[in-house]
XYZ file of C-alpha atoms in Angstrom:
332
model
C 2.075 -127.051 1.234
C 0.528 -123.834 3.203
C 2.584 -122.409 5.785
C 0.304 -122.686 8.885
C 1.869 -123.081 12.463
C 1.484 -126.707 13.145
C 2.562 -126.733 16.916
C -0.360 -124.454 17.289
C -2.885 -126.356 15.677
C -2.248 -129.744 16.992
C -2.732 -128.095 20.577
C -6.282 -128.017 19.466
C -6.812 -131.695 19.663
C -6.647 -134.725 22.615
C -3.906 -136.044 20.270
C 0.157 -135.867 21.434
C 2.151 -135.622 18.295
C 5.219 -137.585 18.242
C 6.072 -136.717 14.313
C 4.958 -134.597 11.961
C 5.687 -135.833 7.659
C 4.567 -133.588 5.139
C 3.005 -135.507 2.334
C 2.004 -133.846 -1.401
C -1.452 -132.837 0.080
C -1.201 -132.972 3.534
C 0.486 -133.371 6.758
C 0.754 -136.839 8.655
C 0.993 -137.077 11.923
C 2.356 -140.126 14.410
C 0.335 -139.541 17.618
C -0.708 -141.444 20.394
C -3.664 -142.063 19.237
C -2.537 -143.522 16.210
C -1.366 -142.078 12.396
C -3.785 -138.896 11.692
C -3.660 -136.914 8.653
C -3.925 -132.691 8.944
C -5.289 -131.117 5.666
C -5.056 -127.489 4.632
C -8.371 -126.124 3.245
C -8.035 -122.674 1.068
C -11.438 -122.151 1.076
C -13.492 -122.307 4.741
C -16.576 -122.437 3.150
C -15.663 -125.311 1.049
C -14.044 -126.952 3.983
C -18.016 -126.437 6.190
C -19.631 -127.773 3.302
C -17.253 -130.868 3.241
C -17.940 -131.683 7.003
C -21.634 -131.511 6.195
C -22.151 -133.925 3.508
C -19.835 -136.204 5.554
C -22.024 -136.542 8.546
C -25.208 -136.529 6.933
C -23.688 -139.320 4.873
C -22.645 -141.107 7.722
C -26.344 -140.201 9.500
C -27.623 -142.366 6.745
C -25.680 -145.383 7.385
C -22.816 -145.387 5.319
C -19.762 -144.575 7.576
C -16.622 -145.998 5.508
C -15.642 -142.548 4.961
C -12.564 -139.994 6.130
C -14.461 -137.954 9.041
C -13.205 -134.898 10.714
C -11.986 -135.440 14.222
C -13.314 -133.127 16.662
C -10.784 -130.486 18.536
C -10.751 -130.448 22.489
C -13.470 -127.561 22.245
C -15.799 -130.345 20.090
C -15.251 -128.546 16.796
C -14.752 -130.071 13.601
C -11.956 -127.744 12.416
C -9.775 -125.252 13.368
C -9.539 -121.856 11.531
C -6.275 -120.526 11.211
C -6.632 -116.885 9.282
C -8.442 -117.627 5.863
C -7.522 -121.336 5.713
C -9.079 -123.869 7.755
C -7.636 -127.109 9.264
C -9.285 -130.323 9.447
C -7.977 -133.679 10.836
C -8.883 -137.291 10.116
C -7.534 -140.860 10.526
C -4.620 -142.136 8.356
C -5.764 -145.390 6.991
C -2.046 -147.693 6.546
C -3.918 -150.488 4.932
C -5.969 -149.576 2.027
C -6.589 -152.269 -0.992
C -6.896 -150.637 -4.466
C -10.694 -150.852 -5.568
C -11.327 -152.775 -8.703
C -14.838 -152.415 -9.964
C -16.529 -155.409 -10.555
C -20.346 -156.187 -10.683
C -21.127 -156.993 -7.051
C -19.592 -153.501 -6.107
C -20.609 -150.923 -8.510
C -24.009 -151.083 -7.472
C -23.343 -150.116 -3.866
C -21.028 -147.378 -5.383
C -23.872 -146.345 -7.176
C -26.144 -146.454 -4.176
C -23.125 -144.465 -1.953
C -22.581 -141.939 -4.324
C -26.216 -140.846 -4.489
C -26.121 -140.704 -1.072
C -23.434 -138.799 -1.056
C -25.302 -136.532 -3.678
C -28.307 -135.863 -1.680
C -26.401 -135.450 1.399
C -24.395 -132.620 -0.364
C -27.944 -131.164 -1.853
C -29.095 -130.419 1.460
C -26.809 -127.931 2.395
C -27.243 -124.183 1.095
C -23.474 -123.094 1.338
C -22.533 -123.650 -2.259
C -25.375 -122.490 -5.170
C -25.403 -125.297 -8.125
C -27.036 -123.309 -10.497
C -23.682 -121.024 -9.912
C -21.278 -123.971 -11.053
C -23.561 -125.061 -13.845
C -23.342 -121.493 -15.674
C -19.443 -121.795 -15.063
C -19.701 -124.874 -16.536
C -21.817 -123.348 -19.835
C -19.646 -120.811 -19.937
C -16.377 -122.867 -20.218
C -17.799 -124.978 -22.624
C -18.533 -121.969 -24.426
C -15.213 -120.673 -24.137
C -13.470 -123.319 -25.005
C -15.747 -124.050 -28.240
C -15.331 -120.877 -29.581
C -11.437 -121.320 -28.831
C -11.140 -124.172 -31.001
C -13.219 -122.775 -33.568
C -10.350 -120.255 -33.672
C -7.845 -122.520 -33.639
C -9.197 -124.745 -36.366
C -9.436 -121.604 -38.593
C -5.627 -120.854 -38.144
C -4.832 -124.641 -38.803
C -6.858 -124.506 -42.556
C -5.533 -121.071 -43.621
C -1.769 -122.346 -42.989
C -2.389 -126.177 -44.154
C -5.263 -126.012 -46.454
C -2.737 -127.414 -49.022
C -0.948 -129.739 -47.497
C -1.426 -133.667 -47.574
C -0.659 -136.599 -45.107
C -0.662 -136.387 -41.314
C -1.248 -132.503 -41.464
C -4.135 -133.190 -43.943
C -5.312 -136.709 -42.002
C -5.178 -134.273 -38.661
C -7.547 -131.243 -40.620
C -9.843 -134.101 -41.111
C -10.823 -134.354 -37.537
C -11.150 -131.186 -37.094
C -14.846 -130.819 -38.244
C -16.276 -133.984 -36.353
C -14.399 -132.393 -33.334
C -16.359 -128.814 -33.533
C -19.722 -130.580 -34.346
C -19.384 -132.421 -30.754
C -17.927 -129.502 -28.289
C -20.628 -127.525 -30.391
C -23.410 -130.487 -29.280
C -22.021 -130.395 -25.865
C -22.314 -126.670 -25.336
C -26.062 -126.725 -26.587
C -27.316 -129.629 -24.007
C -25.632 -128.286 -21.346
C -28.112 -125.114 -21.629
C -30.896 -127.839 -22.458
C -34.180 -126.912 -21.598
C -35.288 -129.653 -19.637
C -32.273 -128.934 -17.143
C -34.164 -127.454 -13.895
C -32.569 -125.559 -11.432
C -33.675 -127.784 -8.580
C -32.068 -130.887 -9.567
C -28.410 -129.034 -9.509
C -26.385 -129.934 -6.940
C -22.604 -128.979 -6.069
C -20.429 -132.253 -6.078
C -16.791 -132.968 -6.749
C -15.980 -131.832 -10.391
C -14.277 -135.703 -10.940
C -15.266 -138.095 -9.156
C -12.296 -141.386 -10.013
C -11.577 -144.845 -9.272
C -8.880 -143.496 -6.328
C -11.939 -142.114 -4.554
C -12.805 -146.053 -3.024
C -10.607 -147.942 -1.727
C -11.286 -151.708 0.354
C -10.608 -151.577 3.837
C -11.380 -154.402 6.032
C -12.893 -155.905 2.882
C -15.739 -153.323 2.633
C -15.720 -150.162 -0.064
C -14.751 -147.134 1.481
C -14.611 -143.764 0.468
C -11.708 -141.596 0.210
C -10.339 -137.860 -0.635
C -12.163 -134.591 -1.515
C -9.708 -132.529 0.592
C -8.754 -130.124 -1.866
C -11.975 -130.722 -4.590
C -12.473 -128.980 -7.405
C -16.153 -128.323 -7.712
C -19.130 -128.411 -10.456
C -22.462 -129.596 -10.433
C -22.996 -133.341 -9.302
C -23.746 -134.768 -12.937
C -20.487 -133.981 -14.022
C -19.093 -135.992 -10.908
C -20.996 -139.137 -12.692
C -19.922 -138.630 -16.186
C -16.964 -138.543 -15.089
C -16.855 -141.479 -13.019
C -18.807 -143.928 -15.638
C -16.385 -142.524 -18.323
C -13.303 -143.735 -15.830
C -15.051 -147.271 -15.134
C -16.072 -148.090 -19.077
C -12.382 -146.822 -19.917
C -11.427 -149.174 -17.365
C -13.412 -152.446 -18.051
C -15.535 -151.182 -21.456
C -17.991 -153.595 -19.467
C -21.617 -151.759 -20.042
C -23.308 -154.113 -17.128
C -20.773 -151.658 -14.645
C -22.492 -148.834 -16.493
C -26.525 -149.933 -15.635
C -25.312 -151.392 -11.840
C -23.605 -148.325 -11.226
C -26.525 -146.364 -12.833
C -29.494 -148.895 -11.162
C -27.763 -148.247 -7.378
C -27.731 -144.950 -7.964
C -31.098 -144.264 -8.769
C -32.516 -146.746 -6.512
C -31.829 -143.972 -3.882
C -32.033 -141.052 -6.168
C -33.548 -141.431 -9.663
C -32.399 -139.506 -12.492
C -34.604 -137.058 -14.333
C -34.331 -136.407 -18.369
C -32.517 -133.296 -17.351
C -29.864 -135.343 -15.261
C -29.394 -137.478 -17.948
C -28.985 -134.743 -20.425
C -26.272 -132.919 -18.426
C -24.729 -136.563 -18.227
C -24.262 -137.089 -21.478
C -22.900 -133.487 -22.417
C -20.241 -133.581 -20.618
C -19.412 -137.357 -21.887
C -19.867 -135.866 -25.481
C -17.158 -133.140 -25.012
C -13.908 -134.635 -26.689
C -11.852 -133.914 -24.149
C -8.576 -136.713 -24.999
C -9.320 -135.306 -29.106
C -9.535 -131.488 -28.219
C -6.278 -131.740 -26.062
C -4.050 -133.700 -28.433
C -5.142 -131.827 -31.326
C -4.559 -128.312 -29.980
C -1.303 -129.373 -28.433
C -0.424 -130.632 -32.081
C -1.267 -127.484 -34.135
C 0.385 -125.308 -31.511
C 3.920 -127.441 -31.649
C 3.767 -128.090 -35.717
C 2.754 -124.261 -36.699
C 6.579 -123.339 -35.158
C 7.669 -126.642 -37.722
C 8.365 -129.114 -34.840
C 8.014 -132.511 -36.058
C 5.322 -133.572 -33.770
C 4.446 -137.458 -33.629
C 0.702 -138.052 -34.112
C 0.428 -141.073 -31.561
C -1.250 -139.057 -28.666
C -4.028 -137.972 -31.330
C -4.737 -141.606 -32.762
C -4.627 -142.994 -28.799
C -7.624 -140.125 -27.774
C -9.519 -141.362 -31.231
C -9.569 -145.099 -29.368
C -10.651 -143.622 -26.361
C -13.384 -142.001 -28.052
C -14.705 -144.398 -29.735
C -14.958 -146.287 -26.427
C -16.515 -142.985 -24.718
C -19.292 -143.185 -27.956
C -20.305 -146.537 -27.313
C -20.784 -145.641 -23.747
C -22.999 -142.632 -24.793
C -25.034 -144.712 -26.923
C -25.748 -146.961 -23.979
C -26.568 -144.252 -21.803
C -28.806 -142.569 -24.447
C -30.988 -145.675 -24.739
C -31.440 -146.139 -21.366
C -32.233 -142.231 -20.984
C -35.397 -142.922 -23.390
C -36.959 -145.477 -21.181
C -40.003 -145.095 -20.239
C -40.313 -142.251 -17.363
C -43.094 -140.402 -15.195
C -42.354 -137.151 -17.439
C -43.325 -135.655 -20.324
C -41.987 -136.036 -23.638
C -39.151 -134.586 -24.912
C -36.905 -134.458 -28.342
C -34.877 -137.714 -28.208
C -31.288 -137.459 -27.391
Protein backbone atom coordinates (compact mmCIF):
# COMPACT_ATOMS: atom_id res chain seq x y z
CA UNK A 1 0.00 0.00 0.00
CA UNK A 2 1.47 3.71 -0.84
CA UNK A 3 2.45 5.71 1.98
CA UNK A 4 0.25 8.85 1.55
CA UNK A 5 -0.88 10.91 4.69
CA UNK A 6 -4.38 9.80 5.21
CA UNK A 7 -5.43 12.38 7.97
CA UNK A 8 -4.65 14.86 5.30
CA UNK A 9 -6.57 13.56 2.61
CA UNK A 10 -9.74 12.69 4.29
CA UNK A 11 -9.84 16.51 5.37
CA UNK A 12 -10.61 16.96 1.75
CA UNK A 13 -14.02 15.49 1.92
CA UNK A 14 -17.67 16.26 3.93
CA UNK A 15 -16.95 12.77 5.35
CA UNK A 16 -15.81 12.31 9.39
CA UNK A 17 -13.72 9.22 9.56
CA UNK A 18 -14.30 7.10 12.46
CA UNK A 19 -11.78 4.12 11.17
CA UNK A 20 -9.47 3.71 8.77
CA UNK A 21 -8.66 -0.57 7.49
CA UNK A 22 -6.19 -1.04 4.98
CA UNK A 23 -7.33 -3.65 2.55
CA UNK A 24 -4.86 -5.42 -0.36
CA UNK A 25 -5.77 -2.50 -2.77
CA UNK A 26 -7.09 0.08 -0.86
CA UNK A 27 -8.05 1.82 2.21
CA UNK A 28 -11.64 1.51 3.86
CA UNK A 29 -12.98 3.89 5.68
CA UNK A 30 -16.05 3.85 8.50
CA UNK A 31 -17.46 7.41 8.22
CA UNK A 32 -20.50 9.04 8.94
CA UNK A 33 -21.64 8.89 5.92
CA UNK A 34 -21.36 5.37 5.63
CA UNK A 35 -18.28 2.64 4.59
CA UNK A 36 -16.14 4.53 1.71
CA UNK A 37 -13.26 3.06 0.06
CA UNK A 38 -9.84 5.48 -0.64
CA UNK A 39 -7.74 4.16 -3.63
CA UNK A 40 -4.16 5.05 -4.45
CA UNK A 41 -3.64 5.82 -8.17
CA UNK A 42 0.25 5.69 -9.43
CA UNK A 43 -0.51 7.18 -12.44
CA UNK A 44 -2.74 10.74 -12.42
CA UNK A 45 -3.34 10.54 -15.83
CA UNK A 46 -4.70 7.13 -15.65
CA UNK A 47 -6.63 8.05 -12.59
CA UNK A 48 -8.42 11.48 -15.03
CA UNK A 49 -9.05 9.12 -17.63
CA UNK A 50 -10.84 6.69 -15.16
CA UNK A 51 -13.19 9.51 -13.82
CA UNK A 52 -14.05 10.29 -17.42
CA UNK A 53 -15.29 7.16 -18.82
CA UNK A 54 -17.20 6.81 -15.51
CA UNK A 55 -19.38 9.80 -15.90
CA UNK A 56 -19.89 9.68 -19.43
CA UNK A 57 -20.97 6.12 -18.71
CA UNK A 58 -23.20 7.12 -16.18
CA UNK A 59 -24.40 10.31 -18.64
CA UNK A 60 -25.67 7.52 -20.77
CA UNK A 61 -27.81 5.83 -18.35
CA UNK A 62 -26.03 3.16 -16.87
CA UNK A 63 -25.10 4.25 -13.26
CA UNK A 64 -24.44 0.77 -11.35
CA UNK A 65 -20.93 1.69 -11.26
CA UNK A 66 -18.10 2.76 -8.41
CA UNK A 67 -18.11 6.76 -8.93
CA UNK A 68 -15.67 9.14 -7.47
CA UNK A 69 -17.02 11.20 -4.64
CA UNK A 70 -16.42 14.76 -4.94
CA UNK A 71 -13.96 16.63 -2.23
CA UNK A 72 -15.40 19.76 -0.29
CA UNK A 73 -13.80 21.98 -3.17
CA UNK A 74 -16.20 19.74 -5.82
CA UNK A 75 -13.23 17.83 -7.20
CA UNK A 76 -13.16 14.37 -8.10
CA UNK A 77 -9.73 13.57 -6.60
CA UNK A 78 -7.18 14.77 -4.61
CA UNK A 79 -3.50 14.91 -5.78
CA UNK A 80 -1.09 14.13 -3.31
CA UNK A 81 2.63 14.54 -5.08
CA UNK A 82 2.63 12.12 -8.19
CA UNK A 83 -0.16 9.84 -6.93
CA UNK A 84 -3.65 10.76 -6.93
CA UNK A 85 -6.48 9.83 -4.48
CA UNK A 86 -9.89 8.98 -5.36
CA UNK A 87 -12.83 7.95 -3.08
CA UNK A 88 -15.97 5.92 -3.69
CA UNK A 89 -18.71 3.99 -1.81
CA UNK A 90 -17.96 0.59 -0.17
CA UNK A 91 -20.65 -1.68 -1.35
CA UNK A 92 -21.14 -4.51 1.98
CA UNK A 93 -23.59 -6.49 -0.02
CA UNK A 94 -22.45 -7.60 -3.33
CA UNK A 95 -23.84 -11.09 -4.94
CA UNK A 96 -21.25 -12.92 -7.12
CA UNK A 97 -22.36 -12.53 -10.90
CA UNK A 98 -23.06 -15.73 -12.69
CA UNK A 99 -23.52 -15.28 -16.38
CA UNK A 100 -26.46 -16.61 -17.70
CA UNK A 101 -28.42 -15.72 -20.94
CA UNK A 102 -30.75 -12.96 -19.74
CA UNK A 103 -27.57 -11.05 -18.46
CA UNK A 104 -24.82 -11.30 -20.87
CA UNK A 105 -26.54 -9.33 -23.28
CA UNK A 106 -26.83 -6.25 -21.10
CA UNK A 107 -23.10 -6.93 -20.23
CA UNK A 108 -22.54 -6.81 -23.70
CA UNK A 109 -24.56 -3.67 -24.19
CA UNK A 110 -22.63 -2.02 -20.80
CA UNK A 111 -19.38 -2.84 -21.84
CA UNK A 112 -19.66 -1.12 -25.21
CA UNK A 113 -20.79 1.62 -23.49
CA UNK A 114 -18.21 1.60 -21.44
CA UNK A 115 -15.95 1.33 -24.65
CA UNK A 116 -17.18 4.32 -26.37
CA UNK A 117 -17.31 6.27 -23.29
CA UNK A 118 -13.51 5.55 -22.82
CA UNK A 119 -12.96 6.38 -26.81
CA UNK A 120 -13.97 9.78 -26.31
CA UNK A 121 -11.38 10.92 -24.24
CA UNK A 122 -7.83 11.90 -25.78
CA UNK A 123 -5.66 11.27 -22.57
CA UNK A 124 -4.46 7.81 -23.42
CA UNK A 125 -3.37 7.11 -27.45
CA UNK A 126 -4.68 3.40 -28.50
CA UNK A 127 -2.66 3.10 -31.34
CA UNK A 128 0.26 3.48 -28.49
CA UNK A 129 -0.99 0.25 -26.55
CA UNK A 130 -1.69 -1.67 -29.71
CA UNK A 131 2.14 -1.43 -30.92
CA UNK A 132 3.02 -2.51 -27.22
CA UNK A 133 0.84 -5.10 -27.71
CA UNK A 134 2.64 -6.19 -31.35
CA UNK A 135 5.62 -5.80 -29.89
CA UNK A 136 5.12 -8.22 -26.91
CA UNK A 137 3.71 -10.65 -29.00
CA UNK A 138 6.70 -10.33 -30.94
CA UNK A 139 8.88 -10.66 -28.12
CA UNK A 140 7.55 -13.28 -26.66
CA UNK A 141 7.33 -15.38 -30.09
CA UNK A 142 10.70 -15.02 -30.83
CA UNK A 143 11.41 -16.05 -27.04
CA UNK A 144 9.89 -19.29 -27.43
CA UNK A 145 11.31 -19.87 -30.67
CA UNK A 146 14.53 -19.75 -28.60
CA UNK A 147 13.45 -21.75 -26.10
CA UNK A 148 12.09 -24.51 -28.27
CA UNK A 149 15.54 -24.63 -30.00
CA UNK A 150 17.35 -25.29 -26.61
CA UNK A 151 14.63 -27.97 -25.70
CA UNK A 152 15.44 -30.13 -29.28
CA UNK A 153 19.25 -29.76 -29.15
CA UNK A 154 19.25 -31.25 -25.41
CA UNK A 155 16.18 -33.84 -25.96
CA UNK A 156 16.17 -34.54 -29.58
CA UNK A 157 16.83 -38.17 -28.44
CA UNK A 158 14.89 -38.76 -25.82
CA UNK A 159 11.38 -40.59 -25.71
CA UNK A 160 8.22 -40.37 -23.43
CA UNK A 161 6.98 -37.26 -21.63
CA UNK A 162 10.15 -35.25 -22.76
CA UNK A 163 9.48 -36.51 -26.36
CA UNK A 164 5.32 -36.29 -25.93
CA UNK A 165 6.20 -32.49 -24.54
CA UNK A 166 8.70 -31.68 -27.97
CA UNK A 167 5.62 -32.65 -29.78
CA UNK A 168 3.72 -29.60 -28.86
CA UNK A 169 6.15 -27.57 -29.38
CA UNK A 170 5.60 -26.96 -33.18
CA UNK A 171 1.67 -26.51 -33.05
CA UNK A 172 2.56 -24.02 -30.19
CA UNK A 173 5.01 -21.69 -32.49
CA UNK A 174 2.62 -22.00 -35.54
CA UNK A 175 -0.19 -20.19 -33.24
CA UNK A 176 1.91 -17.32 -31.21
CA UNK A 177 3.44 -17.03 -34.84
CA UNK A 178 -0.50 -16.61 -36.28
CA UNK A 179 -1.21 -14.37 -33.44
CA UNK A 180 1.68 -12.00 -33.97
CA UNK A 181 0.78 -11.66 -37.80
CA UNK A 182 -3.12 -10.61 -37.22
CA UNK A 183 -2.37 -8.45 -34.67
CA UNK A 184 -0.42 -6.21 -37.40
CA UNK A 185 -3.43 -7.20 -39.82
CA UNK A 186 -4.11 -4.88 -42.37
CA UNK A 187 -7.59 -4.28 -41.98
CA UNK A 188 -6.84 -3.04 -38.27
CA UNK A 189 -7.46 0.94 -38.55
CA UNK A 190 -6.19 3.25 -36.25
CA UNK A 191 -9.56 4.80 -35.50
CA UNK A 192 -11.29 1.91 -34.15
CA UNK A 193 -8.43 1.55 -31.23
CA UNK A 194 -9.45 2.40 -28.11
CA UNK A 195 -7.62 2.19 -24.56
CA UNK A 196 -9.66 -0.22 -22.22
CA UNK A 197 -8.74 -2.42 -19.30
CA UNK A 198 -6.11 -5.03 -20.53
CA UNK A 199 -8.62 -7.99 -18.77
CA UNK A 200 -11.69 -7.41 -18.41
CA UNK A 201 -13.14 -10.78 -15.79
CA UNK A 202 -16.14 -12.17 -14.32
CA UNK A 203 -15.13 -10.15 -10.76
CA UNK A 204 -15.69 -6.96 -12.74
CA UNK A 205 -19.95 -7.38 -12.18
CA UNK A 206 -21.28 -8.08 -9.38
CA UNK A 207 -25.52 -8.05 -8.42
CA UNK A 208 -26.48 -5.48 -6.17
CA UNK A 209 -29.99 -4.86 -5.37
CA UNK A 210 -30.64 -7.55 -7.98
CA UNK A 211 -29.33 -5.44 -10.93
CA UNK A 212 -25.61 -6.02 -12.67
CA UNK A 213 -23.25 -3.65 -11.52
CA UNK A 214 -19.93 -2.84 -12.38
CA UNK A 215 -16.95 -3.02 -10.31
CA UNK A 216 -12.95 -2.33 -10.07
CA UNK A 217 -10.46 -0.75 -12.54
CA UNK A 218 -8.61 1.04 -9.69
CA UNK A 219 -5.29 -0.06 -10.41
CA UNK A 220 -5.92 -1.34 -14.42
CA UNK A 221 -3.55 -2.53 -16.46
CA UNK A 222 -4.17 -1.11 -19.88
CA UNK A 223 -4.27 -2.25 -23.77
CA UNK A 224 -6.46 -1.61 -26.46
CA UNK A 225 -10.29 -2.38 -25.84
CA UNK A 226 -10.41 -5.68 -28.04
CA UNK A 227 -8.18 -7.33 -25.87
CA UNK A 228 -10.58 -6.37 -22.87
CA UNK A 229 -13.28 -8.64 -24.92
CA UNK A 230 -11.16 -11.55 -25.76
CA UNK A 231 -10.45 -11.70 -22.69
CA UNK A 232 -13.71 -11.56 -21.17
CA UNK A 233 -15.51 -14.13 -23.77
CA UNK A 234 -12.45 -16.44 -23.18
CA UNK A 235 -13.33 -16.18 -19.14
CA UNK A 236 -17.24 -16.75 -19.81
CA UNK A 237 -16.83 -19.90 -22.48
CA UNK A 238 -14.12 -21.27 -19.88
CA UNK A 239 -16.76 -20.76 -17.49
CA UNK A 240 -20.01 -22.20 -19.06
CA UNK A 241 -18.40 -23.50 -22.73
CA UNK A 242 -22.08 -22.23 -23.54
CA UNK A 243 -21.57 -20.47 -27.21
CA UNK A 244 -25.27 -18.72 -26.92
CA UNK A 245 -23.21 -16.46 -23.88
CA UNK A 246 -20.70 -15.90 -26.66
CA UNK A 247 -23.39 -14.31 -29.57
CA UNK A 248 -25.63 -12.47 -26.48
CA UNK A 249 -22.63 -11.08 -25.15
CA UNK A 250 -21.38 -10.33 -28.73
CA UNK A 251 -25.22 -9.19 -30.12
CA UNK A 252 -25.47 -6.50 -26.88
CA UNK A 253 -22.41 -5.35 -27.61
CA UNK A 254 -22.71 -4.43 -31.01
CA UNK A 255 -26.19 -3.36 -30.78
CA UNK A 256 -24.55 -0.15 -29.31
CA UNK A 257 -21.26 -0.44 -31.01
CA UNK A 258 -20.81 -2.85 -33.96
CA UNK A 259 -17.70 -4.55 -34.61
CA UNK A 260 -15.68 -4.00 -37.76
CA UNK A 261 -13.52 -6.96 -39.57
CA UNK A 262 -10.59 -5.28 -37.96
CA UNK A 263 -12.19 -5.60 -34.36
CA UNK A 264 -12.85 -8.94 -34.95
CA UNK A 265 -9.43 -9.70 -36.19
CA UNK A 266 -7.66 -8.20 -33.14
CA UNK A 267 -10.32 -10.40 -31.19
CA UNK A 268 -9.39 -13.40 -32.29
CA UNK A 269 -5.46 -12.85 -32.09
CA UNK A 270 -5.28 -12.44 -28.91
CA UNK A 271 -7.75 -15.61 -28.26
CA UNK A 272 -5.29 -17.55 -30.61
CA UNK A 273 -2.17 -16.81 -28.44
CA UNK A 274 -1.68 -20.05 -26.23
CA UNK A 275 -1.28 -18.43 -23.33
CA UNK A 276 -2.21 -21.67 -20.51
CA UNK A 277 0.27 -23.95 -23.34
CA UNK A 278 3.14 -21.28 -23.65
CA UNK A 279 3.26 -20.88 -19.75
CA UNK A 280 3.26 -24.53 -18.70
CA UNK A 281 5.56 -25.49 -21.31
CA UNK A 282 8.28 -22.90 -20.66
CA UNK A 283 7.94 -23.38 -16.95
CA UNK A 284 8.53 -27.21 -17.78
CA UNK A 285 11.71 -26.97 -19.95
CA UNK A 286 13.17 -24.42 -17.57
CA UNK A 287 12.64 -26.86 -14.27
CA UNK A 288 13.55 -30.34 -16.28
CA UNK A 289 16.85 -28.86 -18.18
CA UNK A 290 18.41 -28.56 -14.27
CA UNK A 291 16.92 -32.62 -14.10
CA UNK A 292 13.97 -31.81 -11.74
CA UNK A 293 11.39 -34.33 -12.15
CA UNK A 294 8.67 -32.07 -13.21
CA UNK A 295 4.98 -33.56 -13.34
CA UNK A 296 3.33 -32.89 -16.72
CA UNK A 297 -0.31 -32.26 -15.29
CA UNK A 298 -0.26 -28.37 -15.63
CA UNK A 299 0.69 -28.94 -19.47
CA UNK A 300 -2.14 -31.61 -20.25
CA UNK A 301 -4.78 -29.20 -18.04
CA UNK A 302 -3.76 -25.89 -20.54
CA UNK A 303 -4.19 -28.55 -23.68
CA UNK A 304 -8.11 -28.91 -22.28
CA UNK A 305 -8.35 -25.41 -21.97
CA UNK A 306 -7.30 -24.96 -25.38
CA UNK A 307 -9.19 -26.99 -26.99
CA UNK A 308 -12.13 -25.22 -25.34
CA UNK A 309 -10.49 -21.67 -26.33
CA UNK A 310 -10.43 -23.33 -30.26
CA UNK A 311 -13.90 -24.11 -30.35
CA UNK A 312 -14.64 -20.68 -29.16
CA UNK A 313 -12.45 -19.22 -32.01
CA UNK A 314 -14.15 -21.19 -34.50
CA UNK A 315 -17.44 -19.72 -33.37
CA UNK A 316 -16.22 -16.36 -33.41
CA UNK A 317 -14.57 -16.81 -36.86
CA UNK A 318 -17.90 -17.79 -38.44
CA UNK A 319 -19.72 -15.19 -37.13
CA UNK A 320 -16.79 -12.67 -38.19
CA UNK A 321 -17.60 -13.77 -41.99
CA UNK A 322 -21.17 -12.72 -41.90
CA UNK A 323 -22.27 -10.69 -44.13
CA UNK A 324 -21.02 -6.89 -43.41
CA UNK A 325 -21.22 -3.26 -45.03
CA UNK A 326 -17.33 -3.70 -45.94
CA UNK A 327 -15.31 -4.89 -48.39
CA UNK A 328 -13.93 -8.18 -48.79
CA UNK A 329 -11.20 -9.49 -47.16
CA UNK A 330 -9.02 -12.95 -46.90
CA UNK A 331 -11.14 -15.19 -44.62
CA UNK A 332 -9.97 -15.72 -41.16
Amino acid sequence: MDKIDLSEVCQNYRARVIRVTPLDDCYLLETNRGPKELHVWPRVDVMRWSFAWRERLARLGFRELERFIRTRDSKPFVIVGKQGVTMTDHLRNVATYQPQMDTTFQCGRVVAMMHQSQQESNLLAGVDYLQQEQLKSETEWTRAKALVESYRSKFRKEKGEKRWVGSLMEPMLQRMERSTTMLSNDSITADTIGVSHRDLFRDNWGMVGGKLYLRGFFRPVLSVQQRDVASYLRDIYLKNQDLREIDSFLDGYEEVKPLSYGDYTLLLAFMARPREIWKSVESYVKRVSVNEDVPIAGIEQALNSQQSIDALLRHIADRAERPRSEEVHEPL
